[in-house]
Amino acid sequence: QVQLVQSGAEVKKPGASVKVSCKASGYTFTSYGISWVRQAPGQGLEWMGWISAYNGNTNYAQKLQGRVTMTTDTSTSTAYMELRSLRSDDTAVYYCARDQLGYCSGGCAFDIWGQGTMVTVSS
Amino acid sequence: DIQMTQSPSSLSASVGDRVTITCRASQGISNSLAWYQQKPGKAPKLLLYAASRLESGVPSRFSGSGSGTDYTLTISSLQPEDFATYYCQQYYSTGFTFGPGTKVDIK
């Protein structure tokens, strides 16, 4: 079945970096883009950015520009999200989510979600 | 970025009740709106897209409507498995912002 499986929980110190993976299966990876969405404890959902699994084009949320990098490895059907210079307010569950359509450049609903990866930033 | 608001922020309802949640965008979004359901500790689940189109496998008691800046999600007869938090999301312009959520709990 179509699914996205994410890497496990991480604990990082302030100023460090974290890289979360999202492995796709059950569909042609390069046919759909992937967005990353995070959710701080007890809070709502925040879109972080999008990457085309076809050509690697990216579109990042303005507030994260310069701290976030999204990449893909088409040989393993895996998307990655790296966040640098971590702060305590980056503590959140990080989700990857697939574009519902194959040509929407992030501008469409997200139909398949990973299970989430908890990232805790604490000294 | 387009700002999204939802009302109410929470509601208490009984099984069988009709429930309506409203979502408003700070500018017109041309029906580029999705609704998601999230249960505690789980990833969001897509319910509707393009404001009123039901995602495959989603029960028909869920429906959506609206245009321009104002949209609604309606659950025609609330079921026990529907107690959750509901989010709207605009995908009209980058930023792809979510509403703050509406928590539906048991009266």
Short mmCIF file of C-alpha atoms in Angstrom, two decimals:
data_model
loop_
_atom_site.label_atom_id
_atom_site.label_comp_id
_atom_site.label_asym_id
_atom_site.label_seq_id
_atom_site.Cartn_x
_atom_site.Cartn_y
_atom_site.Cartn_z
CA GLN A 1 0.00 0.00 0.00
CA VAL A 2 0.99 3.62 -0.42
CA GLN A 3 2.85 4.80 2.63
CA LEU A 4 5.47 7.13 4.00
CA VAL A 5 7.63 5.82 6.85
CA GLN A 6 9.69 8.29 8.84
CA SER A 7 12.82 7.92 10.94
CA GLY A 8 12.72 7.71 14.71
CA ALA A 9 12.63 10.29 17.46
CA GLU A 10 15.57 12.62 17.99
CA VAL A 11 16.87 14.62 20.96
CA LYS A 12 19.16 17.51 20.10
CA LYS A 13 20.87 20.34 21.91
CA PRO A 14 20.24 23.97 21.00
CA GLY A 15 22.38 25.00 18.04
CA ALA A 16 22.62 21.47 16.64
CA SER A 17 21.10 20.12 13.43
CA VAL A 18 18.63 17.33 12.79
CA LYS A 19 17.91 15.35 9.63
CA VAL A 20 14.63 13.46 9.36
CA SER A 21 13.99 10.88 6.66
CA CYS A 22 10.74 9.87 4.96
CA LYS A 23 10.77 6.66 2.91
CA ALA A 24 8.04 6.25 0.31
CA SER A 25 6.62 2.98 -0.95
CA GLY A 26 3.69 1.76 -3.00
CA TYR A 27 3.84 4.47 -5.68
CA THR A 28 6.23 6.06 -8.16
CA PHE A 29 8.25 8.35 -5.91
CA THR A 30 9.25 10.82 -8.61
CA SER A 31 5.65 11.46 -9.65
CA TYR A 32 4.64 13.41 -6.53
CA GLY A 33 6.06 16.20 -4.43
CA ILE A 34 6.56 15.98 -0.69
CA SER A 35 5.80 18.66 1.88
CA TRP A 36 7.03 18.83 5.45
CA VAL A 37 4.66 19.96 8.20
CA ARG A 38 5.44 20.33 11.89
CA GLN A 39 3.34 20.47 15.03
CA ALA A 40 4.63 21.82 18.33
CA PRO A 41 3.25 20.10 21.45
CA GLY A 42 -0.42 20.96 21.88
CA GLN A 43 -0.33 23.32 18.91
CA GLY A 44 -1.56 23.44 15.32
CA LEU A 45 0.02 22.48 12.02
CA GLU A 46 2.73 24.54 10.30
CA TRP A 47 3.80 24.01 6.70
CA MET A 48 7.59 24.09 6.43
CA GLY A 49 8.25 23.61 2.76
CA TRP A 50 7.98 21.42 -0.31
CA ILE A 51 10.28 19.48 -2.58
CA SER A 52 9.69 18.01 -6.00
CA ALA A 53 10.73 14.38 -6.03
CA TYR A 54 11.03 14.70 -9.81
CA ASN A 55 13.67 17.43 -10.12
CA GLY A 56 14.52 18.52 -6.56
CA ASN A 57 12.95 21.97 -6.84
CA THR A 58 12.13 23.39 -3.44
CA ASN A 59 9.84 25.99 -1.90
CA TYR A 60 10.51 26.84 1.76
CA ALA A 61 8.42 28.72 4.28
CA GLN A 62 9.79 32.21 4.62
CA LYS A 63 10.36 31.95 8.38
CA LEU A 64 12.62 28.90 7.92
CA GLN A 65 14.62 30.15 4.92
CA GLY A 66 18.31 29.69 5.60
CA ARG A 67 17.80 27.05 8.32
CA VAL A 68 16.02 24.29 6.42
CA THR A 69 17.11 22.10 3.53
CA MET A 70 14.93 19.49 1.85
CA THR A 71 16.43 16.83 -0.40
CA THR A 72 15.48 13.55 -1.99
CA ASP A 73 17.28 10.34 -2.93
CA THR A 74 15.38 8.83 -5.82
CA SER A 75 17.44 5.62 -5.66
CA THR A 76 15.88 4.83 -2.29
CA SER A 77 12.59 6.77 -2.68
CA THR A 78 13.45 8.79 0.39
CA ALA A 79 12.92 12.44 1.21
CA TYR A 80 14.95 14.27 3.84
CA MET A 81 14.43 17.41 5.88
CA GLU A 82 17.39 18.98 7.66
CA LEU A 83 16.89 21.79 10.16
CA ARG A 84 19.91 23.65 11.50
CA SER A 85 20.62 25.98 14.41
CA LEU A 86 17.93 24.29 16.45
CA ARG A 87 16.12 26.25 19.15
CA SER A 88 13.77 25.13 21.88
CA ASP A 89 10.78 26.30 19.87
CA ASP A 90 11.71 23.81 17.13
CA THR A 91 10.57 21.06 19.48
CA ALA A 92 7.74 19.43 17.54
CA VAL A 93 6.47 16.41 15.68
CA TYR A 94 7.67 16.62 12.09
CA TYR A 95 5.54 15.06 9.34
CA CYS A 96 6.20 14.42 5.68
CA ALA A 97 3.14 14.45 3.44
CA ARG A 98 2.58 13.64 -0.23
CA ASP A 99 0.96 15.97 -2.75
CA GLN A 100 -2.41 14.62 -3.76
CA LEU A 101 -1.69 15.37 -7.39
CA GLY A 102 1.47 14.96 -9.39
CA TYR A 103 1.74 18.47 -10.79
CA CYS A 104 0.73 20.90 -8.07
CA SER A 105 4.16 22.09 -6.83
CA GLY A 106 2.95 21.90 -3.25
CA GLY A 107 -0.23 23.76 -4.05
CA CYS A 108 -2.64 20.93 -3.40
CA ALA A 109 -3.97 18.83 -0.57
CA PHE A 110 -1.80 16.24 1.14
CA ASP A 111 -3.25 12.77 0.83
CA ILE A 112 -0.64 10.52 2.43
CA TRP A 113 1.18 11.38 5.66
CA GLY A 114 4.08 9.82 7.46
CA GLN A 115 3.64 8.71 11.05
CA GLY A 116 5.57 11.69 12.40
CA THR A 117 9.00 12.12 14.01
CA MET A 118 9.33 13.76 17.42
CA VAL A 119 12.26 16.15 17.61
CA THR A 120 13.08 17.47 21.07
CA VAL A 121 15.49 20.37 21.47
CA SER A 122 16.77 20.65 25.01
CA SER A 123 20.00 21.48 26.79
CA ASP B 1 0.96 34.57 3.86
CA ILE B 2 -2.79 34.04 3.82
CA GLN B 3 -4.15 33.83 7.37
CA MET B 4 -6.73 31.17 8.20
CA THR B 5 -9.17 31.32 11.09
CA GLN B 6 -11.59 28.68 12.33
CA SER B 7 -14.65 28.82 14.51
CA PRO B 8 -15.44 27.60 16.99
CA SER B 9 -12.09 26.64 18.51
CA SER B 10 -13.83 23.80 20.30
CA LEU B 11 -17.28 22.33 20.63
CA SER B 12 -19.03 19.63 22.59
CA ALA B 13 -21.54 17.47 20.79
CA SER B 14 -23.41 14.21 21.11
CA VAL B 15 -23.47 11.19 18.84
CA GLY B 16 -25.99 11.86 16.10
CA ASP B 17 -25.63 15.64 16.22
CA ARG B 18 -25.09 17.74 13.13
CA VAL B 19 -21.83 19.67 13.46
CA THR B 20 -20.63 22.63 11.41
CA ILE B 21 -17.15 24.14 11.50
CA THR B 22 -16.29 27.38 9.73
CA CYS B 23 -13.00 28.37 8.14
CA ARG B 24 -12.21 31.87 6.88
CA ALA B 25 -9.27 32.99 4.77
CA SER B 26 -7.78 36.48 4.87
CA GLN B 27 -8.20 36.68 1.09
CA GLY B 28 -9.98 34.71 -1.60
CA ILE B 29 -8.58 31.22 -2.16
CA SER B 30 -10.71 30.00 -5.09
CA ASN B 31 -11.87 26.81 -3.35
CA SER B 32 -8.25 25.70 -2.84
CA LEU B 33 -9.12 24.39 0.59
CA ALA B 34 -8.65 21.05 2.32
CA TRP B 35 -10.05 19.69 5.57
CA TYR B 36 -8.12 17.26 7.76
CA GLN B 37 -9.05 15.21 10.81
CA GLN B 38 -6.43 14.53 13.47
CA LYS B 39 -6.74 12.21 16.45
CA PRO B 40 -4.33 12.37 19.39
CA GLY B 41 -0.91 10.97 18.60
CA LYS B 42 -1.78 10.40 14.95
CA ALA B 43 -1.00 12.11 11.67
CA PRO B 44 -3.68 14.25 10.04
CA LYS B 45 -6.04 12.51 7.63
CA LEU B 46 -7.35 14.17 4.48
CA LEU B 47 -11.16 14.38 4.47
CA LEU B 48 -12.04 16.86 1.72
CA TYR B 49 -10.19 18.83 -0.95
CA ALA B 50 -11.17 21.55 -3.39
CA ALA B 51 -13.53 22.72 -0.64
CA SER B 52 -16.20 20.11 -1.31
CA ARG B 53 -14.68 16.98 -2.85
CA LEU B 54 -14.68 13.94 -0.61
CA GLU B 55 -11.42 12.01 -0.41
CA SER B 56 -11.73 8.35 -1.33
CA GLY B 57 -12.82 6.21 1.59
CA VAL B 58 -14.16 9.09 3.69
CA PRO B 59 -17.75 8.59 4.89
CA SER B 60 -20.42 10.61 3.14
CA ARG B 61 -21.58 12.18 6.42
CA PHE B 62 -18.66 14.60 5.88
CA SER B 63 -19.33 17.42 3.45
CA GLY B 64 -17.82 20.75 2.59
CA SER B 65 -19.02 23.96 1.02
CA GLY B 66 -18.09 27.56 0.52
CA SER B 67 -16.41 29.97 -1.84
CA GLY B 68 -14.20 33.02 -1.84
CA THR B 69 -12.99 33.44 1.72
CA ASP B 70 -15.58 31.45 3.70
CA TYR B 71 -15.85 27.67 3.93
CA THR B 72 -17.61 25.12 6.09
CA LEU B 73 -17.17 21.51 7.09
CA THR B 74 -20.34 19.69 8.09
CA ILE B 75 -20.69 16.32 9.78
CA SER B 76 -24.30 15.34 9.24
CA SER B 77 -24.58 12.80 12.07
CA LEU B 78 -21.64 12.68 14.45
CA GLN B 79 -20.26 9.21 15.12
CA PRO B 80 -18.06 8.10 18.05
CA GLU B 81 -15.00 7.89 15.78
CA ASP B 82 -15.46 11.52 14.69
CA PHE B 83 -14.31 13.00 17.99
CA ALA B 84 -11.07 14.64 16.94
CA THR B 85 -9.51 17.95 15.94
CA TYR B 86 -10.29 19.33 12.50
CA TYR B 87 -8.02 21.64 10.50
CA CYS B 88 -8.62 23.56 7.32
CA GLN B 89 -5.72 24.38 4.99
CA GLN B 90 -5.43 26.73 2.05
CA TYR B 91 -3.26 25.62 -0.84
CA TYR B 92 -4.00 28.60 -3.06
CA SER B 93 -0.71 30.36 -2.42
CA THR B 94 2.64 29.44 -0.96
CA GLY B 95 2.77 29.35 2.78
CA PHE B 96 -0.07 26.80 2.46
CA THR B 97 -1.36 27.81 5.84
CA PHE B 98 -3.51 25.80 8.21
CA GLY B 99 -6.28 27.04 10.44
CA PRO B 100 -5.74 26.79 14.21
CA GLY B 101 -8.03 23.78 14.52
CA THR B 102 -11.43 22.93 16.00
CA LYS B 103 -11.58 20.29 18.69
CA VAL B 104 -14.77 18.24 18.73
CA ASP B 105 -15.35 16.39 21.96
CA ILE B 106 -18.11 14.45 23.63
CA LYS B 107 -20.85 16.33 25.40
#
